[in-house]
Each structure stands twice: as structure tokens, then as C-alpha cells.
Coordinates of C-alpha atoms in Angstrom, one line a residue:
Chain V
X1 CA 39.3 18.1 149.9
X2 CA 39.2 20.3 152.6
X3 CA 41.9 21.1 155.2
X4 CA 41.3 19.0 157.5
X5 CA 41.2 16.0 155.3
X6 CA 44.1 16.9 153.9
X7 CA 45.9 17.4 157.2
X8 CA 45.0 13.7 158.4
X9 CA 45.6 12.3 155.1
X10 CA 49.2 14.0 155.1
X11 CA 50.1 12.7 158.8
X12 CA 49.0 9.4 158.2
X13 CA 50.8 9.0 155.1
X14 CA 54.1 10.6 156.0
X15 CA 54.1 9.7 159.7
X16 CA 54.8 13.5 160.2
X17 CA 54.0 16.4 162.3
X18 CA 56.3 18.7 160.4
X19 CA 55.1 21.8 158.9
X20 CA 57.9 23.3 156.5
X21 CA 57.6 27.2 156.8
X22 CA 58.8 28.6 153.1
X23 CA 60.3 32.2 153.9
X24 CA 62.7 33.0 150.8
X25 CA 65.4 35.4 151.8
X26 CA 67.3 36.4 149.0
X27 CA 70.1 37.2 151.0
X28 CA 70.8 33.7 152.0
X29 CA 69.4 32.0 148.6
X30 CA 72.6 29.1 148.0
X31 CA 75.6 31.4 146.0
X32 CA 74.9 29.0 142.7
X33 CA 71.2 29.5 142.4
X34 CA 71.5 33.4 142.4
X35 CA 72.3 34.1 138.7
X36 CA 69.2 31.7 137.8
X37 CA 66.0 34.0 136.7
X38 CA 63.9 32.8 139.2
X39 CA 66.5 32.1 142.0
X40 CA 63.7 32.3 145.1
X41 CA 61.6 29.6 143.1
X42 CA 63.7 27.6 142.1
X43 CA 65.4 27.2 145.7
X44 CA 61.8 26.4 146.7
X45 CA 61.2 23.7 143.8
X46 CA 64.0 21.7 145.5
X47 CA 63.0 22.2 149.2
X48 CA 59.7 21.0 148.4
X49 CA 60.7 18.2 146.0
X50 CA 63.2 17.2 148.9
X51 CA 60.8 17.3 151.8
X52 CA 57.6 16.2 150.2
X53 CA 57.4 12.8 151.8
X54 CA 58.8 14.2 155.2
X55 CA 56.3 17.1 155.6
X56 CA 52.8 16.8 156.9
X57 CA 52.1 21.2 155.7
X58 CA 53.5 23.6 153.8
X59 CA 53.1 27.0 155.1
X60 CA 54.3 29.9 152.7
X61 CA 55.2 33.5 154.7
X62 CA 54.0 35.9 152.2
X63 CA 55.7 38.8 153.9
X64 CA 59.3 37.1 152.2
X65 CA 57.1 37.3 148.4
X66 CA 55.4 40.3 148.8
X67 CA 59.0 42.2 149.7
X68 CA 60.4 40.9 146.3
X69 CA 57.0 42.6 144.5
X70 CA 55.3 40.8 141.3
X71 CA 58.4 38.9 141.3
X72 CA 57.5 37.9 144.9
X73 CA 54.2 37.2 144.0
X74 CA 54.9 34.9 140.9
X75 CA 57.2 32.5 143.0
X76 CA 54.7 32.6 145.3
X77 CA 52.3 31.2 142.8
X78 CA 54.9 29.1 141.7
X79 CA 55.9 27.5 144.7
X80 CA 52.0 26.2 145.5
X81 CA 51.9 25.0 142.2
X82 CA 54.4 22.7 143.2
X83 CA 53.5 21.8 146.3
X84 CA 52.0 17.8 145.4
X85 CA 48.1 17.8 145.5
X86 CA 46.5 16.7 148.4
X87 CA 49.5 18.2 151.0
X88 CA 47.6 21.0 152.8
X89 CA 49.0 24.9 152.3
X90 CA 48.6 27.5 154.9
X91 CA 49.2 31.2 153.7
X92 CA 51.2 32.8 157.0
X93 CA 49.7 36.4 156.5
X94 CA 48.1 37.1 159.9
X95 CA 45.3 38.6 158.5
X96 CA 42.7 41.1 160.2
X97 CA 40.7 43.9 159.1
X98 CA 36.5 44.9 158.6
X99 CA 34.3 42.4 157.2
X100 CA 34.4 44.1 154.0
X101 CA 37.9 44.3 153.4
X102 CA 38.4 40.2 155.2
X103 CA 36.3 38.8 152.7
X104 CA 39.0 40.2 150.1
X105 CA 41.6 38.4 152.1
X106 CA 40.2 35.6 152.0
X107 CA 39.4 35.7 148.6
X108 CA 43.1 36.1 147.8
X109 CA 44.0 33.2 150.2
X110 CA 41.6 30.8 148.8
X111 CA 40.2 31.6 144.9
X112 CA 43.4 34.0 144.2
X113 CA 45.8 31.4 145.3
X114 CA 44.1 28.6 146.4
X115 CA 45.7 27.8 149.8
X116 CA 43.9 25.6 152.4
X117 CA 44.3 27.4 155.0
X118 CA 45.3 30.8 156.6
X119 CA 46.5 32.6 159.7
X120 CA 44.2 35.3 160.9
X121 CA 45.4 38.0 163.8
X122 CA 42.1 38.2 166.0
X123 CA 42.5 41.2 167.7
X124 CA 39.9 42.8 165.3
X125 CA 36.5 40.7 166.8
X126 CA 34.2 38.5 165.5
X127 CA 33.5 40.4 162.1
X128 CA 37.1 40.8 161.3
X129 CA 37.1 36.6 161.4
X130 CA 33.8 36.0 160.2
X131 CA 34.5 36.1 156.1
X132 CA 37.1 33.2 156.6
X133 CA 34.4 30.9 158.0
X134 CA 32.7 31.5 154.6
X135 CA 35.3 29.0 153.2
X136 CA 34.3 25.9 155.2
X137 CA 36.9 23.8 153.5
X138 CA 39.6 26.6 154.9
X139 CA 40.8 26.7 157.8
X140 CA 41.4 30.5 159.7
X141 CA 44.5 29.7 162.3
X142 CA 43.7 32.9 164.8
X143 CA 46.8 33.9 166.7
X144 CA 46.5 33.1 170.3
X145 CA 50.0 33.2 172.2
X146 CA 53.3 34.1 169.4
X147 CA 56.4 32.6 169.7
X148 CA 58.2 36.1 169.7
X149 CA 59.6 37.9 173.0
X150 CA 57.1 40.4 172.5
X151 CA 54.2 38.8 172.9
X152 CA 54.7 38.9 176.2
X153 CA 53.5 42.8 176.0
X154 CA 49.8 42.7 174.7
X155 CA 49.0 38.4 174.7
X156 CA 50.0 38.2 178.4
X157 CA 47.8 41.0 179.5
X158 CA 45.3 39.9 183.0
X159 CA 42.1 40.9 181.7
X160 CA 39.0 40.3 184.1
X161 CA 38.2 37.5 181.6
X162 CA 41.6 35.5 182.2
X163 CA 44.9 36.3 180.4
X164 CA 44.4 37.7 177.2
X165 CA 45.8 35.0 175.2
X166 CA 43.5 32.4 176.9
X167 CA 40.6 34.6 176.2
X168 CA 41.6 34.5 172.4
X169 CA 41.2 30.9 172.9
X170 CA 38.1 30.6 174.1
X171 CA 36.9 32.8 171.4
X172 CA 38.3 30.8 168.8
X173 CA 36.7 27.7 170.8
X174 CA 33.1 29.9 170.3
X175 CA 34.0 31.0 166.7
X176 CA 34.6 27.6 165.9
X177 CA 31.2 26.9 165.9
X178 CA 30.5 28.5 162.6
X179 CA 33.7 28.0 160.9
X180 CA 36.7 25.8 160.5
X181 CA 39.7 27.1 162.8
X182 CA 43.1 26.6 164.6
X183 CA 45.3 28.6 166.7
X184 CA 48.8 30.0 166.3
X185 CA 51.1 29.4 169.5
X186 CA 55.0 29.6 169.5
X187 CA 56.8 26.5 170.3
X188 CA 58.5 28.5 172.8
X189 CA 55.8 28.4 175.3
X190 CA 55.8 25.1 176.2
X191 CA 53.9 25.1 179.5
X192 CA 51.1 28.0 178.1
X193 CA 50.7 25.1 175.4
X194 CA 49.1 23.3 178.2
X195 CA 46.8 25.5 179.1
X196 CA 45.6 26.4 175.5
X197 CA 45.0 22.6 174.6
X198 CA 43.0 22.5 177.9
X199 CA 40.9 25.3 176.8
X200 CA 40.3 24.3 172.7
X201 CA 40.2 20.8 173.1
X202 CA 39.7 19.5 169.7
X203 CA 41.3 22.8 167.4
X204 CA 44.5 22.2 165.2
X205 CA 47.6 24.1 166.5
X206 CA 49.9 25.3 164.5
X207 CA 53.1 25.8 166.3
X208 CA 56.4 28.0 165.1
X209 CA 59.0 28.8 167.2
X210 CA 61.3 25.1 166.7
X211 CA 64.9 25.3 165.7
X212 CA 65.9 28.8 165.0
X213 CA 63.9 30.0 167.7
X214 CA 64.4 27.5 169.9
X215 CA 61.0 25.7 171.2
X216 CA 61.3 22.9 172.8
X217 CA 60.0 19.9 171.1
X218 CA 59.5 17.3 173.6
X219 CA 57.0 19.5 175.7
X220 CA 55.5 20.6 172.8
X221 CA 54.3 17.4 171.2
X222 CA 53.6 16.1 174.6
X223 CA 51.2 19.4 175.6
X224 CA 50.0 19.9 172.2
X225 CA 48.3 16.7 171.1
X226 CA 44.7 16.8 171.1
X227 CA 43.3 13.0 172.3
X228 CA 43.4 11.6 169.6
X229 CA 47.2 11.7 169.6
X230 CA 47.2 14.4 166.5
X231 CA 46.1 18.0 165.9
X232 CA 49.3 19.7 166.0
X233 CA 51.9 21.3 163.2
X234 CA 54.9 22.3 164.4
X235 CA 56.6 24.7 162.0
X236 CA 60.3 25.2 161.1
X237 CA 61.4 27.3 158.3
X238 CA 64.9 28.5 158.5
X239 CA 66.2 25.5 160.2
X240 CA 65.2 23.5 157.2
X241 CA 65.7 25.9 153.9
X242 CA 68.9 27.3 155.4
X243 CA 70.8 24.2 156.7
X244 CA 72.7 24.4 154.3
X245 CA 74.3 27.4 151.9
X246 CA 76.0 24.9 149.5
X247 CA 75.0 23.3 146.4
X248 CA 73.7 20.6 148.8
X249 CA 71.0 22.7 150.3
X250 CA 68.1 20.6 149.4
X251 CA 69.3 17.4 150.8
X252 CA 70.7 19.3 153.7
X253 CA 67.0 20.8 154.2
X254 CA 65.8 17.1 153.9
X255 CA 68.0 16.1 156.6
X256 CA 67.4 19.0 159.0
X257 CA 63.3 17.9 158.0
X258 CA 64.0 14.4 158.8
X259 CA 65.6 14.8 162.4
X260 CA 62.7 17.1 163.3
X261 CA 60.3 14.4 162.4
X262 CA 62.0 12.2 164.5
X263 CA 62.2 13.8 167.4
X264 CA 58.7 14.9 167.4
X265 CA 57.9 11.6 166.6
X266 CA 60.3 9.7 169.7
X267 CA 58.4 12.9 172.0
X268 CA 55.1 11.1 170.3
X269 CA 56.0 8.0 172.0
X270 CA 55.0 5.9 169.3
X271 CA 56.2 4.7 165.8
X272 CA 57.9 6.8 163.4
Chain M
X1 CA 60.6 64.0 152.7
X2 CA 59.0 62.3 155.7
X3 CA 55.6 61.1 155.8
X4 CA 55.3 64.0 158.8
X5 CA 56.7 66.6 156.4
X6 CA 54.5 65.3 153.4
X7 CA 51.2 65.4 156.1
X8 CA 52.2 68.9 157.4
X9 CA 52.3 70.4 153.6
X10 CA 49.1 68.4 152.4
X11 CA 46.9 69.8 155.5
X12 CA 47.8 73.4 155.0
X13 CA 48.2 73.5 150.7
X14 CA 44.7 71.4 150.7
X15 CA 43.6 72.7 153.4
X16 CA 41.9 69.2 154.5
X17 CA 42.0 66.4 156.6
X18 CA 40.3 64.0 154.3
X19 CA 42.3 60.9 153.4
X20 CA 40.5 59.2 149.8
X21 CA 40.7 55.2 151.2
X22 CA 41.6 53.2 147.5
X23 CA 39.7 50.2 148.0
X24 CA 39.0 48.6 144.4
X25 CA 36.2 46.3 143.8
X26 CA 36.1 44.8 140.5
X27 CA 32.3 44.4 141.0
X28 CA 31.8 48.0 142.0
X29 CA 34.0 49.7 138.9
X30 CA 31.7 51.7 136.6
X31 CA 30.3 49.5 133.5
X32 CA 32.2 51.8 131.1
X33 CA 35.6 50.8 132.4
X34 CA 34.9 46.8 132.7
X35 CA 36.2 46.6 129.2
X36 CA 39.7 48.3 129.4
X37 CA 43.0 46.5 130.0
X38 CA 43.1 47.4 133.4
X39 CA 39.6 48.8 134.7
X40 CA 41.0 48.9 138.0
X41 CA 44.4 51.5 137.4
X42 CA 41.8 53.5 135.2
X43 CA 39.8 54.1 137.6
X44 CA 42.0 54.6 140.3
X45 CA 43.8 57.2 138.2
X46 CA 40.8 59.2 137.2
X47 CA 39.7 58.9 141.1
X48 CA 42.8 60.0 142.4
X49 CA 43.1 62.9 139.1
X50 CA 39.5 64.1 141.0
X51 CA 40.8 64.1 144.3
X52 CA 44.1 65.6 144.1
X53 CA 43.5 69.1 145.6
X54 CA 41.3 67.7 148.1
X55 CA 42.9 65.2 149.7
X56 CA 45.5 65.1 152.6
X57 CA 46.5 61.7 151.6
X58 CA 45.8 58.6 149.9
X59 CA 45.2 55.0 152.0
X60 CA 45.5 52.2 149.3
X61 CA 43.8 49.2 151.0
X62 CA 45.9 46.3 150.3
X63 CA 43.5 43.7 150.6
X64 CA 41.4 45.1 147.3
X65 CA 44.6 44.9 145.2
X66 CA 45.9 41.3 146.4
X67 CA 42.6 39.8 145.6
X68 CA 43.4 40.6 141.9
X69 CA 46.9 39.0 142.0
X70 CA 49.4 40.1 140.1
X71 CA 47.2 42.4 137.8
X72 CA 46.0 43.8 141.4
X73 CA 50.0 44.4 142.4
X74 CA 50.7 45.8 139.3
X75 CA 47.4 48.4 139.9
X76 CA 48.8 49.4 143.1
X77 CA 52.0 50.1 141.6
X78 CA 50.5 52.0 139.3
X79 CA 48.2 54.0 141.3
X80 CA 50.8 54.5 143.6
X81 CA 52.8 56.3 140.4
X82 CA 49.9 58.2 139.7
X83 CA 49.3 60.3 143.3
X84 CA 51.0 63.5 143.3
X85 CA 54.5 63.6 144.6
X86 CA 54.3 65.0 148.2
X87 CA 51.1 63.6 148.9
X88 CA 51.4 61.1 151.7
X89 CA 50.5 57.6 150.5
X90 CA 49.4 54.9 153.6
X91 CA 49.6 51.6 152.4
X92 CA 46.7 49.7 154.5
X93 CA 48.1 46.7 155.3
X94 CA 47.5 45.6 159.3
X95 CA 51.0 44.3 159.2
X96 CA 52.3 42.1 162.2
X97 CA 54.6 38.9 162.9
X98 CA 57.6 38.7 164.5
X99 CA 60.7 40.5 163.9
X100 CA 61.9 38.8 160.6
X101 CA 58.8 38.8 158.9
X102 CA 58.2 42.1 159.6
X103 CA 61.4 43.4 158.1
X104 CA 59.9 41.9 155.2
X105 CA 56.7 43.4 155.5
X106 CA 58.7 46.9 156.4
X107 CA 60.4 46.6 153.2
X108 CA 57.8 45.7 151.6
X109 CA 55.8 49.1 151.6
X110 CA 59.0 51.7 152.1
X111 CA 60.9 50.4 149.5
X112 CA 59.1 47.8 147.2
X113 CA 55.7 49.7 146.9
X114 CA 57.6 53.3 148.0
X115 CA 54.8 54.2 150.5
X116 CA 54.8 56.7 153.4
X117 CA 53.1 54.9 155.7
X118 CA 51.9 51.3 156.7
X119 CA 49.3 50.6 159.1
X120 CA 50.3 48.0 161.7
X121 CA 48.5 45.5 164.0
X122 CA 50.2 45.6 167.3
X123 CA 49.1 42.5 168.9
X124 CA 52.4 40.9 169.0
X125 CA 54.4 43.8 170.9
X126 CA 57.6 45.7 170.6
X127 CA 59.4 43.5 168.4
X128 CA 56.6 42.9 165.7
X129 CA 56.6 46.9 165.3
X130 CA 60.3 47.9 165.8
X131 CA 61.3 47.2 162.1
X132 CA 59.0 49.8 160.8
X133 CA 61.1 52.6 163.4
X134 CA 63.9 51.3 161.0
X135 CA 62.1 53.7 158.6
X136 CA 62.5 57.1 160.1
X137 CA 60.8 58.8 157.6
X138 CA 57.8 56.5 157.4
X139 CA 54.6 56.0 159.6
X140 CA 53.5 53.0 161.4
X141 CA 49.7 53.4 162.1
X142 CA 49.1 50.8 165.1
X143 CA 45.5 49.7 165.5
X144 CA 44.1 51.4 168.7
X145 CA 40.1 51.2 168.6
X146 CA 39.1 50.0 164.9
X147 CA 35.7 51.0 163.6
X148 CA 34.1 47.6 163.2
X149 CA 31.5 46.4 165.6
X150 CA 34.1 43.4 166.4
X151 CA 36.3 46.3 167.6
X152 CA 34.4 45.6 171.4
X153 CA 35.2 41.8 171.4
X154 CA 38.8 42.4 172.5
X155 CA 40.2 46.1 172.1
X156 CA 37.4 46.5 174.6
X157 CA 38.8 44.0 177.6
X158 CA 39.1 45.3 180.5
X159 CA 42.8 44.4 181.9
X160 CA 44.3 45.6 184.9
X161 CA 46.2 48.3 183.1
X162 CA 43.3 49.8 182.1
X163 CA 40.8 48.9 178.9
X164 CA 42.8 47.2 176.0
X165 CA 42.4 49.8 173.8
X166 CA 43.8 52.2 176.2
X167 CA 46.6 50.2 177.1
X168 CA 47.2 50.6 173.1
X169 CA 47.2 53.9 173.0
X170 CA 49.7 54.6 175.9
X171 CA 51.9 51.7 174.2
X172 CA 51.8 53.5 171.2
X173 CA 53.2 56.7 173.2
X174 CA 56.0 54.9 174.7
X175 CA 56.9 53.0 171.0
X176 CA 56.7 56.5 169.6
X177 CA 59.8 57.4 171.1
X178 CA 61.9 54.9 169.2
X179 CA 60.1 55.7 165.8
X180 CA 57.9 57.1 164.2
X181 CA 53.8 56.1 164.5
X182 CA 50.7 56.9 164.7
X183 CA 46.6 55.4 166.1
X184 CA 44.2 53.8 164.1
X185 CA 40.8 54.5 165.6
X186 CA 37.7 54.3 164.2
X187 CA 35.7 57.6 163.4
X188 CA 32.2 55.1 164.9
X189 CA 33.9 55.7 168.6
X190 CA 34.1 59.7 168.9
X191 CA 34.0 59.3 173.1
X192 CA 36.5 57.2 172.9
X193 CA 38.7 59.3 170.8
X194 CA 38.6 62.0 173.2
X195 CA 40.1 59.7 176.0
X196 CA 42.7 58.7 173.5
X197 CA 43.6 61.7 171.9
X198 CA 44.4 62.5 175.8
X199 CA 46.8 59.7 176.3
X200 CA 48.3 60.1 173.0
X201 CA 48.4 63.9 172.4
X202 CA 50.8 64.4 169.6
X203 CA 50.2 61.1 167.7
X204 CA 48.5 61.5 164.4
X205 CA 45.4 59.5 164.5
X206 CA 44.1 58.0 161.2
X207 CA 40.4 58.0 161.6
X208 CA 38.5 55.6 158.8
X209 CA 34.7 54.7 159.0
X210 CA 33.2 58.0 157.8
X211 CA 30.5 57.8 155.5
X212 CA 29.1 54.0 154.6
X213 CA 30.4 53.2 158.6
X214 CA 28.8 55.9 159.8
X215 CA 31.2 58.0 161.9
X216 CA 29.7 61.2 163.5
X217 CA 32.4 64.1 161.8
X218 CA 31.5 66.6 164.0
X219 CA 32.5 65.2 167.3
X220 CA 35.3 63.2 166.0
X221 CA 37.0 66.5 164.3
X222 CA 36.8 68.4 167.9
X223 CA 37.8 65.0 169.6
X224 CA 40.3 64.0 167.4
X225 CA 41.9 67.6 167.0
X226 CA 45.5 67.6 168.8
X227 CA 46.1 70.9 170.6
X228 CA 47.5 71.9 167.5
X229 CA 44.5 71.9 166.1
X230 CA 46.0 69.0 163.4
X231 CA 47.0 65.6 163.8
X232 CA 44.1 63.9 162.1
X233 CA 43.0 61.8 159.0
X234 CA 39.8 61.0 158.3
X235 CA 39.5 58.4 156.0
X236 CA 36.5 57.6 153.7
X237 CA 36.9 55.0 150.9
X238 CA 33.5 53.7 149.5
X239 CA 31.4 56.9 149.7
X240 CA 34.2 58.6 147.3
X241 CA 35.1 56.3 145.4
X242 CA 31.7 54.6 144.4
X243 CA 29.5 57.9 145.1
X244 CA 28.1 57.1 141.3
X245 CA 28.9 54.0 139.0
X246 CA 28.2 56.1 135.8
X247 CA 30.5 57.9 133.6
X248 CA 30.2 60.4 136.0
X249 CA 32.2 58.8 138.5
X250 CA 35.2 60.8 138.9
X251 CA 33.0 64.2 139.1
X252 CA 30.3 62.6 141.8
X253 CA 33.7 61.3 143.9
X254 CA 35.8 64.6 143.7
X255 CA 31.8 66.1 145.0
X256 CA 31.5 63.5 147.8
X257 CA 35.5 64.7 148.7
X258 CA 34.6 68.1 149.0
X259 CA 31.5 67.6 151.0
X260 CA 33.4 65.4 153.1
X261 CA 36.0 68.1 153.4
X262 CA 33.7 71.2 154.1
X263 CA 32.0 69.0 156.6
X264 CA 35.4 68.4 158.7
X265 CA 36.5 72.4 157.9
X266 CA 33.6 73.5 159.9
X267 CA 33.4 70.8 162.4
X268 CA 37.1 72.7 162.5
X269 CA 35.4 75.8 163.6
X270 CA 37.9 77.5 161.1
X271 CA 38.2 78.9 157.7
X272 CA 37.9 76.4 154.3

């Protein structure tokens, strides 16, 4: 099944536009689970067991394995193993570099761990991109406007083709013509949001920056729906794994899972 | 000792400015290795045995190793262990996400891998970058003017501070005086080089895409050259490293070094 299949299938099914972001921090793993001898997966065992019917994504930040090394790398594995089948995976890794060296990427992302889908950083061209399109079951999400203060600096640049960050989505509008991608915009940019659906139409958006962060979900779901009433994921990861430090974590992170779908579901307008 | 420190002593005992890129292909490896335990860490060690009195550094290329998995991690680890102390090590990597993540990813080459240096992608601004400055004694390489032809697609915008690229560049400047960092450009562009070595002046500029890519070494040693007459890596990765796939592997890459290496020293106008 490709992403996209997977990505209706998983709306439908859990009435959900809630993308739960997995970034392990050993520092704030829940006291009890620290002595186990795989604390970081089995924290994520429960947060996915507890949100799996609430979730529409899963989207793993590799920077929080790769820090913890082959340990890192085997929760990592780990963790998509127990993500159930047919919920769609997106490796957060913001990927970008030569054709030659991409295609490895993407080889990791999709054969190595077998992911659905991927974010991409852009700001390498067309060839940095093009290996990604070689999976046509994938899905590349290409950065187009962060949810950080600093994106302000480079994304926000006037160029004499538009503002930078609308350029990117045009491109990715164009690129999408050979090969399956999104775009990456921080729920904190409500208004931009508008613009960017304008632009790519009929592209997934994958949208961090809720809770912690502090996007705001009613404008989001309102500019970010494509048409047909879908096409976003709206990502929250430390709102959900950390609601809670105590031995009730997991049903703490279902909770904090469950009021975000509701609210992006009452900003829907429809049923829940 | 600081990557700085490290770079300084390299030059001058090597008396080079050729960094050996480690980019391991399983399908490239000679035939005689496919049968070990781990073909990959064999060869790297023999390549980087060959190497070791040429080299002014050593630019494992992430992407090569993750595609492996864990036997990848455990090859950069391992070749990692096997340069020389005091050579500086730049983990390729095109990190960038927002602040959190890139702690992660900061922590991830200082101290999990033990690296010298990371290259960066700078797209998302100040606050992506900052947590490598926590690293005083590292090296964040930010990409300026990579050496793909996808490089012109958007490091070639015009904006109204000037060409993307150069805005990049004069960024890089202003970042460098919170921590320590450094340019990516690509050894394809030698004009270009010349109008950023003269925005960034005293950055060290990591210069890959020699050799398969094609980069013209004369102009891009007297381009590159601060007034110091240092301040540049020139990076070649497949021409060393695959330069023959018989048992004479090691030998032909330690020969396509020192070419490489006599080629820059008179492009240097100095002694070798």
C-alpha cells in the first residue's frame, strides 16, 4: 500500500487528523521505565499501543535515535515494528544532499527501515529531491515554511520569484509531477497556511508546531484542508508523549491525543 | 583540541588541503572484501591506513553508513576509531530542524559519534544552527553553494538582499560570531567562490565535488585561498576511494590522494 492509501485509509478509519510525532528524550522518559533495558522503546510500545486508534500518522524524529547511537537505532527499528500495519510512517529527517548520496537516504528511509514516507529539506534543487521520487509508493514531504522563529531568516526571503517559501511551493507543485510529495509548514503560521494551500492545491501537508509550540488549530484545519475536506497532518509530539511523567503516561498521552483530535475535528466542522 | 586546532596541525604536518570524503557503497567495495564480516570497516580502515599522511581530514558521509543500519553505524564507529587522533573528522550529515531536534542532532556527532565537525543545512535560520555553537570546539559547515546542478534551483534566487547564496554566506559571517562555522561550496562553482571567499574571509570553506564532479582545482585553490593562504578543504570521495576495485585498492587510492594533493600544492603556487 502506498502512502497515500494508507493516509486515507487511516483518516477514515480513526476519524483523525492527528499525527503523533515520536521524539524520545531520555531525560524525560517516566522515572519507572528508566531501569528497563530498553527504556526509550518501551515508553514508545505504550504510546503507540495507547494512541493507535486516535492517530491518523506516526512520524518518528530520528535526530532523538540517532543521539542514543545503535541503541538509538534499534528502538528506532523497534518502534516501526510496532506501529500496526497499514498506519502510515513518516521518518522526520529533513533530508537533502547530491543525487548520489539522496538515493542512500532514501534507501535507508524506505528498504532500510521501511517508512512510508519522509521529510526532505529542498534547499539543495531538483537533483537533491529527485531519488525520493524513485519510491512512488513514498512520499518526500519538502520543507516549505518551519514552524521555528527562525525561519523567518532564510524562508521569508522576497526573491524576484515571490517569497522564498512560496517559491518552494511552487516547486514542489512542479516536482510533484514526477513523484509523490507534501510540504512541511509549522502550525504556527496560520495565515501563510493560506497562501501555501492556494499555491499546491491538491499536496498533503504535514503540519508541526500544535501544543508545545503553540499553533493554532482552528485556523489551521480551516486553511489547511485541501477540497476534499482532508490532506492535512497536524503533528504533536511532546504534548502527547510527555503529558504525563507518571506511571500513567500512556493513558495521559492518549488523553492529550484524544482532545487534539477533537478539536481539530469541531475546527473540521463536521463529525468526530 | 578544537576542530580549528586539529585543521591548523593537519595542513602544515601533511602539508595538504585534501579531505578523503568516506562514502561506502556496498556495491562498489572490491570483490576480495565482499566475503569478510564487515567489508565495509575493512575497507575503510585500509583506505584511511593509505591516506593517513595525506589527508587534512576525513568527511564520513552519513548517508552511506545509515543505509547499512546498524552494521553501517557500527562501521562509522569503527572508522571513526580508526583515523588518527588529531586528524579532524567532519561527519557529513546536512543537519537542520528546529532547536530541539537539533540538540539532538548536535549531540549526536560531538559526543555520540565524537566528531569534529558536522555539516549543517541552514535553511531554517538562527535557531536550527545555534546548538551546534554549544560545541565550541566543533565546526558547523553551513551549506552556501553546493556542487550539484540543483545547487541553481534555489541557492541561486535572486532576493532583495542579494543572490541566496550570498545572503548565506554573509549569514554565515554574522552566526560565526556566536560559534564556531564554516561554508559548504561546491569546488563546480570557482567564480563563485571568489565572491564568497570575499564576504566570508576567514571562514574555512569545505570545498567537495573534485574529481567524479568535476571541479576545476586550479581556480578554486587561488579562489578559495583565505589571505592566509589556508582556510580550505577540498574534498574528494569516489575518485580515492574507488580509484581501483582490485586488491590494489588501498595503493591506487593513497595514488589518487597524492595526485589530488600535488595538484592543489601547485595550484598553491608553494612548496609540497
Amino acid at each position: 500500500m502506498s502512502f497515500f492509501e494508507k493516509y486515507s485509509d487511516t483518516v477514515q478509519r480513526n476519524n483523525s487528523f492527528v499525527c503523533v510525532g515520536l521524539d524520545p528524550d531520555p531525560a524525560k522518559l517516566p522515572e519507572h521505565l528508566k531501569g528497563k533495558s530498553d527504556p526509550t522503546l518501551a515508553f514508545l510500545r505504550e504510546i503507540i499501543d495507547a494512541t493507535r486508534d486516535i492517530a491518523c500518522a506516526y512520524k518518528p524524529n530520528f535526530a532523538f535515535f540517532g543521539a542514543q547511537g545503535i541503541a538509538g537505532w534499534e528502538a528506532l527499528q523497534g518502534a516501526i515494528q510496532a506501529i500496526p500495519n497499514g498506519m502510515p510512517i513518516i521518518l522526520d529527517f529533513k533530508a537533502g544532499d547530491i543525487g548520489n548520496t539522496a538515493e542512500q537516504y532514501a534507501y535507508m528511509a524506505y528498504c532500510q527501515l521501511g517508512v512510508d514516507a519522509v521529510t526532505v529539506n529542498p534547499l539543495m534543487g531538483t537533483d537533491a529531491i529527485g531519488p525520493f521520487f524513485a519510491y512512488q509508493n513514498g512520499c518526500a514531504f519538502l520543507l516549505c515554511l518551519t514552524s521555528n522563529p527562525g525561519s523567518a531568516d532564510i524562508l521569508r526571503l522576497n526573491t524576484d520569484q515571490g517569497v522564498l517559501y512560496e517559491v518552494l511551493a511552487h516547486k514542489a507543485v512542479e516536482w510533484s509531477q514526477t513523484g509523490p510529495c507534501g510540504l512541511v509548514v509549522g502550525a504556527t503560521h496560520p495565515n501563510d497556511l493560506k497562501t501555501i494551500r492556494a499555491i499546491a492545491t491538491d499536496l498533503p501537508i504535514l503540519l508541526p508546531g500544535v501544543g508545545v509550540q503553540g499553533g493554532q488549530t482552528n485556523a489551521i484545519v480551516q486553511n489547511g484542508l485541501n477540497k476534499k475536506g482532508s490532506g492535512i497532518l497536524i503533528n504533536s509530539s511532546r504534548s502527547i508523549l510527555y503529558a504525563s511523567s507518571g506511571t500513567d503516561f500512556a493513558e495521559a498521552a492518549r488523553q492529550s491525543a484524544e482532545d487534539l483530535r477533537q478539536v481539530l475535528n469541531s475546527a473540521r466542522g463536521g463529525k468526530r
